[in-house]
Structures are given as structure tokens and as C-alpha cells.
CSV table of C-alpha atoms and ligand atoms in Angstrom, one decimal:
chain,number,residue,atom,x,y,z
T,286,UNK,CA,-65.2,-60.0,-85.5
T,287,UNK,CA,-64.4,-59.4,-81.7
T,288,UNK,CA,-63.9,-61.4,-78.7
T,289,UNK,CA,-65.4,-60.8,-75.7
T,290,UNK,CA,-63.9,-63.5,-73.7
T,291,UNK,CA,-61.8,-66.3,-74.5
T,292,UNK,CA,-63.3,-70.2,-75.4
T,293,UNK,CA,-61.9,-73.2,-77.3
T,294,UNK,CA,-62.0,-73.0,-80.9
T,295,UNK,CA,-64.9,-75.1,-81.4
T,296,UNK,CA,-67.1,-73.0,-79.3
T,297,UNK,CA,-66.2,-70.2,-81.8
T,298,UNK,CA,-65.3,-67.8,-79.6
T,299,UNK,CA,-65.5,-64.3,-81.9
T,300,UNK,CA,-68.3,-62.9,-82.7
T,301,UNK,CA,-69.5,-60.1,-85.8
T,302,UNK,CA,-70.3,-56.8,-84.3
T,303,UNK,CA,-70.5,-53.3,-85.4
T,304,UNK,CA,-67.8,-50.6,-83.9
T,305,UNK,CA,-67.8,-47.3,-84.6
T,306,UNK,CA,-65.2,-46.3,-87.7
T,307,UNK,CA,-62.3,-45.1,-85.4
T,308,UNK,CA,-60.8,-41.6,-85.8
T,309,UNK,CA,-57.0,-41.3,-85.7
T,310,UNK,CA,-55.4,-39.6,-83.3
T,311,UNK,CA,-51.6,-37.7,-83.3
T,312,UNK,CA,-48.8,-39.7,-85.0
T,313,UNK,CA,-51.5,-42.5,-86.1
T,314,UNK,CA,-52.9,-43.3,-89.1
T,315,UNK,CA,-56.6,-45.0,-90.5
T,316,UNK,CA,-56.3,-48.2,-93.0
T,317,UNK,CA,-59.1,-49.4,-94.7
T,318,UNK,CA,-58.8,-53.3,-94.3
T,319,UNK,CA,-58.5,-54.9,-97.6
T,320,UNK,CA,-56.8,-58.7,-96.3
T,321,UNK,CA,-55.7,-60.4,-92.6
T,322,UNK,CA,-53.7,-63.6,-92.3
T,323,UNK,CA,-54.9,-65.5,-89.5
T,324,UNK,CA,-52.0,-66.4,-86.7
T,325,UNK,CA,-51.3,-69.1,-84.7
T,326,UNK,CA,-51.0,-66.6,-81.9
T,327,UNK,CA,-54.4,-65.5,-82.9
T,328,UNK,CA,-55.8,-69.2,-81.7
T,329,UNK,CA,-53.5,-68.6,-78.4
T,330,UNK,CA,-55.4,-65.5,-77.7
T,331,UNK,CA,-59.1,-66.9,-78.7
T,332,UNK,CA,-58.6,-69.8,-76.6
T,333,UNK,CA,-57.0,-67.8,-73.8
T,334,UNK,CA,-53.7,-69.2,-73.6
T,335,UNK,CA,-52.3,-65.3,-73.5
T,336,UNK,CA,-52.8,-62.6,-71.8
T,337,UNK,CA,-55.2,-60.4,-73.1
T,338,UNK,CA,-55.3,-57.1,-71.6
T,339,UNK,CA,-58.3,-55.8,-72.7
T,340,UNK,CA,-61.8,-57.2,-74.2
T,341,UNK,CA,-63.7,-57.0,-76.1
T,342,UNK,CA,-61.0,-57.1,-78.8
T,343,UNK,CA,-60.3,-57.4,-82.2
T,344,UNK,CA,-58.1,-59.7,-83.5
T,345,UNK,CA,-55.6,-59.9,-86.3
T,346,UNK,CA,-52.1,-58.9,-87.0
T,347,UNK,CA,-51.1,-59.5,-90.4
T,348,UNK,CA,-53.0,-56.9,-92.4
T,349,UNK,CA,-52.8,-55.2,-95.8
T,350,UNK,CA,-54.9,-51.9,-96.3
T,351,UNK,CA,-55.0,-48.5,-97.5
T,352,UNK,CA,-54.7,-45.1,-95.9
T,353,UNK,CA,-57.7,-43.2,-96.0
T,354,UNK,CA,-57.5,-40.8,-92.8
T,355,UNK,CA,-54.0,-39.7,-91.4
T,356,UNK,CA,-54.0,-37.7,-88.0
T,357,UNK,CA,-52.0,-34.9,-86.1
T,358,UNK,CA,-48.3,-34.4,-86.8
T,359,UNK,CA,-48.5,-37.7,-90.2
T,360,UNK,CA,-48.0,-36.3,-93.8
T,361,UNK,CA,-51.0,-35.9,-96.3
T,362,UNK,CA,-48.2,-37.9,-98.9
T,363,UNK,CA,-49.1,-41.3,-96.5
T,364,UNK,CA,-52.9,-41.2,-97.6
T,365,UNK,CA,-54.0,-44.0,-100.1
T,366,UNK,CA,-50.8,-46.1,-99.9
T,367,UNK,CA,-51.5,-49.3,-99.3
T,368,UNK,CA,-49.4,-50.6,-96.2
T,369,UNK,CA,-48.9,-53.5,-94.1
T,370,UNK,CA,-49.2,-53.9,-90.1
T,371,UNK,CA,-47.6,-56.5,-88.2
T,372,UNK,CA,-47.7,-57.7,-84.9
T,373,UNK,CA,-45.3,-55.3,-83.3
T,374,UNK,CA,-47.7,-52.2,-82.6
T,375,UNK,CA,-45.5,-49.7,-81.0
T,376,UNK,CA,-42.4,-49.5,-79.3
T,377,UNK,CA,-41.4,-46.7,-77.2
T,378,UNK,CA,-38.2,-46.0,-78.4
T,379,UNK,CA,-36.1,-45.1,-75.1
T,380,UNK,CA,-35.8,-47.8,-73.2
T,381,UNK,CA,-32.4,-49.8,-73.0
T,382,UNK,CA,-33.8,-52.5,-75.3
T,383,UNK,CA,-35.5,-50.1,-78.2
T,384,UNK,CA,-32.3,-48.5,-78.3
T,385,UNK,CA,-29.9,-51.5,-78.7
T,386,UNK,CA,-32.1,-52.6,-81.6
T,387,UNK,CA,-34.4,-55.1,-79.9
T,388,UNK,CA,-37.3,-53.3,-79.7
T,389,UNK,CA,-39.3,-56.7,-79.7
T,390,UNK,CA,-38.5,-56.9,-75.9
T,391,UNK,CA,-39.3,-53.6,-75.1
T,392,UNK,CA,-41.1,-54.1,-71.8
T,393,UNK,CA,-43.8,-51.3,-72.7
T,394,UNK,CA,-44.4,-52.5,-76.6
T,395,UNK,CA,-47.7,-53.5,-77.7
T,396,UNK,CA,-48.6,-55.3,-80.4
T,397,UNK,CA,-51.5,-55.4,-82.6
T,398,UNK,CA,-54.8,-57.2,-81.6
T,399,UNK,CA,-53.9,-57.7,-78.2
T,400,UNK,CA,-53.3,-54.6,-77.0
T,401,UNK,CA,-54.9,-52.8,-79.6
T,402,UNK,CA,-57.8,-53.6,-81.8
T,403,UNK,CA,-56.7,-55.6,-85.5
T,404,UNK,CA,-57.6,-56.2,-88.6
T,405,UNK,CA,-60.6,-58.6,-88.5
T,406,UNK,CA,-62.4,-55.4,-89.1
T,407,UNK,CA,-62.8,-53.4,-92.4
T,408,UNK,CA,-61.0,-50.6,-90.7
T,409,UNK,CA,-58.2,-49.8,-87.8
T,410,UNK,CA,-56.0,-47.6,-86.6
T,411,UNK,CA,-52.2,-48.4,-86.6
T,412,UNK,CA,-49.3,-45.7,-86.0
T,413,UNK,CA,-47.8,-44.1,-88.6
T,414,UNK,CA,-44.1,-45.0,-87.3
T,415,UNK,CA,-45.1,-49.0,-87.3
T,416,UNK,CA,-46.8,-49.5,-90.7
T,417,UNK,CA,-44.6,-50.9,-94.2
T,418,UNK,CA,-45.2,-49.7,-97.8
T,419,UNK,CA,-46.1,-53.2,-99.4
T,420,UNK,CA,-44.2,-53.9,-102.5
T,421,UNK,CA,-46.1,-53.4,-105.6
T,422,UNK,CA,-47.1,-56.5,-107.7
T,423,UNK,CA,-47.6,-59.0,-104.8
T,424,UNK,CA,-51.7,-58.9,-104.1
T,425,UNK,CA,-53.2,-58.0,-101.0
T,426,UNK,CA,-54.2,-61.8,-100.1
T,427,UNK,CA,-50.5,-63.2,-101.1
T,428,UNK,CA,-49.0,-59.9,-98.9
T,429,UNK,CA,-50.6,-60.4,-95.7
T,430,UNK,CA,-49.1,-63.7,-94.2
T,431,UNK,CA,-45.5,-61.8,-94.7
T,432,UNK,CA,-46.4,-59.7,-91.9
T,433,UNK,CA,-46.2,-62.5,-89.2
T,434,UNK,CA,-46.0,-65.2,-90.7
T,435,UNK,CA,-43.3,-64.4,-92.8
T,436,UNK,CA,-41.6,-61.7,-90.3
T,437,UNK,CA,-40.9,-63.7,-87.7
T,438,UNK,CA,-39.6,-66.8,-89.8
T,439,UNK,CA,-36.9,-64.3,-91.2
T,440,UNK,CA,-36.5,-63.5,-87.9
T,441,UNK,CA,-36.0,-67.2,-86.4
T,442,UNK,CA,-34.0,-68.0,-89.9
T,443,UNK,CA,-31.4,-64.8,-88.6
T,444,UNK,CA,-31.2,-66.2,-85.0
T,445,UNK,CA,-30.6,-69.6,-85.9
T,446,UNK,CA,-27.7,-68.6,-87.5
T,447,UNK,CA,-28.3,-70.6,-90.6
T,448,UNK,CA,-24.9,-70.0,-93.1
T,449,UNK,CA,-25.7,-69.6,-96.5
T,450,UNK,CA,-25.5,-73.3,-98.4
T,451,UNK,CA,-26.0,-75.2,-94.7
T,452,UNK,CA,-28.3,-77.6,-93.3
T,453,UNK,CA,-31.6,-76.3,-92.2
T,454,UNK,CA,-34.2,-78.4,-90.4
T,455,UNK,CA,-37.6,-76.8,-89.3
T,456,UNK,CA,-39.6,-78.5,-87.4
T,457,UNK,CA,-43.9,-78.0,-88.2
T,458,UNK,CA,-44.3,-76.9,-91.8
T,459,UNK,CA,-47.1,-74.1,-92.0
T,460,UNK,CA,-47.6,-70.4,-92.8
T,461,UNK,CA,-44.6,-69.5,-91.4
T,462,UNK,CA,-42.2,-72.5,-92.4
T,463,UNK,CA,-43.3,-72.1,-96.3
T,464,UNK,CA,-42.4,-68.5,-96.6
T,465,UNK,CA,-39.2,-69.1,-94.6
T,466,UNK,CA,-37.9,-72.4,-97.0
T,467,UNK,CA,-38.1,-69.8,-99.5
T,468,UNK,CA,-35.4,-67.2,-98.3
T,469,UNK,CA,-33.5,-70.4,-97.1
T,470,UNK,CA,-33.7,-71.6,-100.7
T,471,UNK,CA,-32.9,-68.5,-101.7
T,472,UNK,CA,-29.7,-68.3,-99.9
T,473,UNK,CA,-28.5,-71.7,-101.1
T,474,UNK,CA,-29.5,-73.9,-97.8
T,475,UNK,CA,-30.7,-77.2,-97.6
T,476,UNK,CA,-34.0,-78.0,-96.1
T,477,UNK,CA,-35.5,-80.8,-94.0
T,478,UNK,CA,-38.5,-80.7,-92.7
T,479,UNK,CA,-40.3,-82.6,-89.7
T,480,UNK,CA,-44.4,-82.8,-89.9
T,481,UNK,CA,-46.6,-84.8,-88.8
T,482,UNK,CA,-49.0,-84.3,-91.9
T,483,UNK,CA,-48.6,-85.8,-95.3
T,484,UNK,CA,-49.9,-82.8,-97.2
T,485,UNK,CA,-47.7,-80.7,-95.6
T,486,UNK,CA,-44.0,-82.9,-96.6
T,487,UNK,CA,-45.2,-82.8,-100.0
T,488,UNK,CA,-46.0,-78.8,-100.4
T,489,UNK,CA,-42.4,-78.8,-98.4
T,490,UNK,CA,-40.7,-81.1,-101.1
T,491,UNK,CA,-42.5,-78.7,-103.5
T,492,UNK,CA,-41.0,-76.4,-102.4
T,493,UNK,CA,-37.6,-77.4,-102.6
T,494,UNK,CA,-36.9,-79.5,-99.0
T,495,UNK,CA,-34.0,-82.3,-99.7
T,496,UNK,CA,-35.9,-84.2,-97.6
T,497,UNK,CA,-39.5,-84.5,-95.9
T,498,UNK,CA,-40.3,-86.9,-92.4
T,499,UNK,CA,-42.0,-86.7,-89.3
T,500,UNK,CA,-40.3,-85.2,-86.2
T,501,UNK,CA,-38.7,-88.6,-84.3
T,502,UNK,CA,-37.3,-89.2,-87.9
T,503,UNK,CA,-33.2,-88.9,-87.9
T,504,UNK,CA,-32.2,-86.8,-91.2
T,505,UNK,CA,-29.9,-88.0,-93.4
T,506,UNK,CA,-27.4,-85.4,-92.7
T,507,UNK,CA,-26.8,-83.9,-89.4
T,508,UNK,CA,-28.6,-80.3,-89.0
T,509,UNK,CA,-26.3,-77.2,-88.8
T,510,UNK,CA,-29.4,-75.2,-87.7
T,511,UNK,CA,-33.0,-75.8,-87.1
T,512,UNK,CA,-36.3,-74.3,-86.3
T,513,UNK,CA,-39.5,-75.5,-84.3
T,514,UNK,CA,-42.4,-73.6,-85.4
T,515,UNK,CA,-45.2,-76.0,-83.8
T,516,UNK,CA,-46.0,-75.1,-79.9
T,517,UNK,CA,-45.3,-78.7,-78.9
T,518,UNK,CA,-42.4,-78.8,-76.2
T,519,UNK,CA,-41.8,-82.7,-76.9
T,520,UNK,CA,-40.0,-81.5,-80.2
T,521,UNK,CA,-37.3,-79.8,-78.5
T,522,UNK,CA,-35.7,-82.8,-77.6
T,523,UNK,CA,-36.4,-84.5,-81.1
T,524,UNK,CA,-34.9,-81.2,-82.8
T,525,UNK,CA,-31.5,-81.2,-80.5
T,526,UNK,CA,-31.3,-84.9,-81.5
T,527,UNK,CA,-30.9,-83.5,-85.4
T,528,UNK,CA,-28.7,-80.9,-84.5
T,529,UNK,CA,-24.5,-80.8,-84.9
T,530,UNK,CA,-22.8,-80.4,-82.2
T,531,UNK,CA,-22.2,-76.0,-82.2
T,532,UNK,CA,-25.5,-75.9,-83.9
T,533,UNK,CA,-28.2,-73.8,-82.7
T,534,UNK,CA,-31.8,-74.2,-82.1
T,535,UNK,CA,-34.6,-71.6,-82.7
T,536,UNK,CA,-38.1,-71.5,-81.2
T,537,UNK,CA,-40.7,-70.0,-82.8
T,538,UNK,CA,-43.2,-70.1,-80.6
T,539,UNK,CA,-44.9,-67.3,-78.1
T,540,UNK,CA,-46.4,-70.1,-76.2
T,541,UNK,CA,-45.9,-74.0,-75.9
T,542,UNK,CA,-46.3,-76.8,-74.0
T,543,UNK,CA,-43.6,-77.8,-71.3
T,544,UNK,CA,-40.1,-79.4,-72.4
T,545,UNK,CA,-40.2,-82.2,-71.6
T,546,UNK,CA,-37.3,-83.3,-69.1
T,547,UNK,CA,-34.2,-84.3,-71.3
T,548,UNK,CA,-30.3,-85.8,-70.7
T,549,UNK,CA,-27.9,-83.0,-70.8
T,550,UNK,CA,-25.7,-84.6,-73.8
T,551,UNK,CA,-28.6,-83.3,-76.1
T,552,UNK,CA,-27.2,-79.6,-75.7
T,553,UNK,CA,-23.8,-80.8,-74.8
T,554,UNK,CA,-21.3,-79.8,-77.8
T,555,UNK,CA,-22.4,-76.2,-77.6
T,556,UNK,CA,-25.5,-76.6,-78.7
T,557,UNK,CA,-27.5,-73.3,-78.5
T,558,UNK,CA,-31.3,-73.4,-77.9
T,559,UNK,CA,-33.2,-69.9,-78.3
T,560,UNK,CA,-36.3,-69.0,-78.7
T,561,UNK,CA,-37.6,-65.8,-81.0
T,562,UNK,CA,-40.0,-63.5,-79.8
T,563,UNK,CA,-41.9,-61.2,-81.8
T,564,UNK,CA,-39.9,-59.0,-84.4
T,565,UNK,CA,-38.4,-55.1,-84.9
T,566,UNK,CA,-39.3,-52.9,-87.8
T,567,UNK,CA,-35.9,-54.1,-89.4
T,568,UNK,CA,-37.1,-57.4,-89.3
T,569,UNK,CA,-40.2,-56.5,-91.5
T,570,UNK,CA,-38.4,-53.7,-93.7
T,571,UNK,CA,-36.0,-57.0,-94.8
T,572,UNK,CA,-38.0,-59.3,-95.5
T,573,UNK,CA,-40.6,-57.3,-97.2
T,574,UNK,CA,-37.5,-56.4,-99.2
T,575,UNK,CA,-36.5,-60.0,-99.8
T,576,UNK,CA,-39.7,-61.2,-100.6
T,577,UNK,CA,-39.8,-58.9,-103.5
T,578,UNK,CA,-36.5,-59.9,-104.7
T,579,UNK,CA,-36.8,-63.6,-104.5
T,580,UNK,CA,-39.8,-63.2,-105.4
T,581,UNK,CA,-41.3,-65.0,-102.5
T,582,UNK,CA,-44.9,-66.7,-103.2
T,583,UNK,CA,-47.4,-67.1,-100.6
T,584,UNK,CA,-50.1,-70.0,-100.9
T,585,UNK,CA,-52.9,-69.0,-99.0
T,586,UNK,CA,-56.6,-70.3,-98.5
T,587,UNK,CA,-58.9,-67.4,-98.6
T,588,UNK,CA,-62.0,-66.8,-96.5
T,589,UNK,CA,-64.4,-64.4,-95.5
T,590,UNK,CA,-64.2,-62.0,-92.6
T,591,UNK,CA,-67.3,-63.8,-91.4
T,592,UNK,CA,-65.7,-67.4,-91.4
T,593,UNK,CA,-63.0,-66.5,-89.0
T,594,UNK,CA,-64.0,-69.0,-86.6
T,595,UNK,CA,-63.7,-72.1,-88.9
T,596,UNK,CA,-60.6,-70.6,-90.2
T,597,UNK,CA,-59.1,-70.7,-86.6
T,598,UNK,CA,-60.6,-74.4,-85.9
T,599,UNK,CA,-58.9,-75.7,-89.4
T,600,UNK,CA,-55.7,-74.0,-88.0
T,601,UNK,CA,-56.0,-76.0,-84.6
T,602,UNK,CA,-56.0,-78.9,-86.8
T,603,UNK,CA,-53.0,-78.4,-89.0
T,604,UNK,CA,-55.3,-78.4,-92.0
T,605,UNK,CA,-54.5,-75.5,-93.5
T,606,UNK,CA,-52.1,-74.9,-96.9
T,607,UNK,CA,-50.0,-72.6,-96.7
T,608,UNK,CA,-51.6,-69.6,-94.6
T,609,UNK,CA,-55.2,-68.7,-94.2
T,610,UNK,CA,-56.0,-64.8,-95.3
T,611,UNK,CA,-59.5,-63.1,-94.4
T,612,UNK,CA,-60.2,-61.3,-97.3
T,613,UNK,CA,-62.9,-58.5,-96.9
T,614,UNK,CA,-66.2,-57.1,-98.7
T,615,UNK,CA,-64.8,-53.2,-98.8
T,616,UNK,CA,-61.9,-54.4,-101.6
T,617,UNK,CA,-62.4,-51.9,-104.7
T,618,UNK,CA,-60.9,-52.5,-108.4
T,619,UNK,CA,-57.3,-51.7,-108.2
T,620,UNK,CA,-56.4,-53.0,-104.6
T,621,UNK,CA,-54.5,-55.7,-105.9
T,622,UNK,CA,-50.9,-54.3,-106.4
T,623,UNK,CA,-50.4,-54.1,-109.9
I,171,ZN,ZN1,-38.7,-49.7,-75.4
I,172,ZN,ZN1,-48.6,-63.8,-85.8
């Protein structure tokens, strides 16, 4: 499914075409697609709300495969492992911030299906250097929304600076905010969660939030930490109002609407705001690690490669469980972990 130039949603804006199968070249390797979550920022690039360096282009960042072609310089031992590719694409390694261990700002990274074509395909090409051995027993369709959706919630979870046992607040509850309750569960924390939609407070009360409301709603306890996960700007405010004084504020967002003009005494007290951009390969090495531990459970709605326009107009409208998974035709027996 590629795009060839950016339009709202509704005017399904990807289209199926036929590629050739790409060849890999040194230091890269050739997955057969198998599953691909479908991204929020996946809607931001359809609709043109990111940049997007090159078109036609395939979308998709959170993909589960196998290895079937390895190129120059990558070990025979890498073919037919099933792997996982994330949104962070390459990194060059040298510059000041890949060496300080922020290789998400590296200035020169790229990341998959903007700058290079994803996984709403049945094949792509990934280096070998960026790609994740996927834990056995989780299935392809339950793996994939860990690779962004679950990545950079473990990221925003670490830069929030949540303590184990404190009081977390995140603000939007959808693919990302369900897999990250989970490790905040995990660690003992205390969940409140802010949505606008019924169905998603109770899959968060499911899931173990103390307490479920909508986003103007003051929580019962004041919030040691919280986490916006929508691209609305007006819940900044609503989010700092929660917060303790020395408490810090992630954003999760790669794009939102503007902040909306606010008194100083909201981050008065020390408040912190940050926001989270993309993740490193230590980000996904953990939580792929965690989520076997735990063990973290996905809930995902499954469609077919074909449908991934409706699947990015029921994301526009918050009506998706859990996180939406492209699954695709080439799946053989045995591609499902166990
Ligand atoms: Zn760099
Ligand atoms: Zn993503």
C-alpha cells in the first residue's frame, strides 16, 4: 500500500500497487512481512502533517517478519529469524548525540516509512544493525504494536520519571497508553487515566487504572507523573493542572496542535514539561525484554493489508481497541512464535 501524495483520511489516501521485491544491499537485511501495527504518526504522514521526504512511499513502522535474504558484510545465522523493526531506521553512530546515547535526535537518522519504504508491503528491507529478535511465544499480531507503540510509551514512562509505586496519569488511552499501564502496573504505580471515550476508561479500568475520567476531570490524588499521548495541545494545561508540584510532564506526541496560552503557576513548583521523541535501540531491546517478563498482552483489531485506509480513518476517530495490526496473506504455518 503506497502513498503518492498526502490527503485526509477519508479520501484514503494509499493506494495497492506492485513494487518490485527489493534486493538488500551491504549491512541490510530482507524480511518477509508477516504483521504491521498501524501508527498514529502513520495518519500524520498520510494526511501530510509531516514531512515526507520522498514519495511514493510505503508506510508502516511496527513490523514483525522473517529474514529471508541477508546482504554484504550480515551473517548467514540472521536468515529465518523472525525480527521486529521499529520506527528508528538508522542512526549514524558518530555524531555528538549517537554517541551520548540519544541516537533518537541524531540529526541524520531516518526512520522507517518516511524515509524509507515500511511494512504495509509483504516484503522490506531494514538494516541489519536496527532490527530486534522478537521474543518467542508472543504471536506476530500481539508483537507488532511493541515496536512503536509500545517503544516509545516505555520511553515516555522513563522520561517522565515515574518512581516505582507513584502516581501515574496518562492522558489519551490507545495503542500506546495500554501497553504502557502494563509496565507501570508492573512496577507497582498507580494509574489514572483521562479519555474522552467511554470504551476506552473501561479497557483502562480493565486493565488495572485506580481511576478512569475525562481530561478537565481533577484526580483524586495529585499526579506525581503524567503522560499526554493524544496530539491535542489544550491537554497540556489540563495535565499540569493534575500534576504535583516537582512533577514532570511527558509528551508523546511527534506532532500536535498549538498549546494553548496558559498562567505561569501551572509549571510553577518545578514542574517539568518534556516531550519524547522517537526512541534508541536500548529503548526497544528493554522493553521487548519487559514485555516478555511481565508478560505484556497486546489487544489488537486485525485487518488486511488491503483495508489500511479504513484502519487509519477508525484511528482518526479514537475507535480503535487497543492497536490496529495489518496482518498479511504470505503468513505460513509456524509464523506464530510458539
Ligand atoms: Zn548520529
Ligand atoms: Zn509509531
Amino acid at each position: 500500500m503506497i502513498l503518492r501524495a498526502p490527503r485526509p483520511a477519508e479520501e484514503n489516501p494509499l493506494e495497492p500497487a506492485d513494487l518490485p521485491v527489493p534486493d538488500p544491499g551491504p549491512g541490510e537485511v530482507r524480511l518477509r512481512v508477516l504483521a504491521c501495527g498501524v501508527c498514529h504518526t502513520d495518519l500524520h504522514l498520510a494526511e501530510g502533517e509531516l514531512p515526507l521526504p520522498r514519495l511514493p512511499l510505503v508506510p508502516g513502522h511496527q513490523i514483525i517478519g522473517v529474514i529471508d535474504a541477508v546482504g554484504d558484510g550480515v551473517s548467514d545465522i540472521m536468515l529465518r529469524q523472525r525480527v521486529g523493526v521499529p520506527w528508528l531506521h538508522w542512526a549514524c553512530g558518530r555524531c555528538d548525540y549517537c554517541r551520548r546515547g540519544q541516537e533518537n535526535l541524531c540529526p541524520d537518522a531516518r526512520f522507517t516509512g518516511q524515509h524509507a519504504d515500511g511494512g504495509f508491503a509483504e516484503t522490506m528491507i531494514a538494516p541489519a544493525d536496527f532490527v530486534y529478535p522478537i521474543p518467542a511465544g508472543f504471536p506476530d499480531e500481539q508483537a507488532a504494536p511493541l515496536l512503536c507503540a509500545g517503544v516509545i510509551g516505555y520511553r515516555s514512562l522513563r522520561l517522565s520519571e515515574i518512581e516505582p509505586g507513584g502516581r501515574l496519569g496518562l492522558y489519551g488511552f490507545g495503542a500506546s497508553a495500554h501497553v504502557t499501564i502494563q509496565v507501570a502496573r508492573h512496577w507497582g504505580c498507580q494509574v489514572y487515566v483521562f479519555t474522552r471515550s467511554e470504551d476506552h476508561r473501561q479497557h483502562a479500568l480493565k486493565l488495572g487504572a485506580t481511576w478512569a475520567g475525562r481530561a478537565p476531570d481533577k484526580p483524586p490524588a495529585p499526579l506525581d507523573s503524567a503522560i499526554t499521548f493524544a496530539p491535542a495541545g489544550w491537554l497540556v494545561p489540563h495535565a499540569l493542572r493534575a500534576l504535583r508540584p516537582g512533577g514532570t510532564l511527558a509528551i508523546n506526541a511527534i506532532h500536535m496542535s498549538p498549546i494553548p496560552e496558559m498562567p505561569y503557576d501551572l509549571i510553577y513548583g518545578e514542574r517539568t514539561v518534556r516531550s519524547v521523541a522517537n526512541a534508541t535501540r536500548r529503548d526497544a531491546r528493554e522493553l521487548l525484554q519487559l514485555a516478555a517478563e511481565i508478560p505484556i498482552h497486546t489487544d489488537v483489531e486485525l485487518y488486511p493489508l488491503a483495508e489500511a485506509n479504513a484502519v487509519l480513518q477508525r484511528l482518526k476517530q479514537a475507535e480503535i481497541r487497543g492497536a490496529a495490526v495489518l496482518v498479511l496473506p504470505t503468513r505460513g504455518p509456524g509464523s506464530d512464535g510458539r
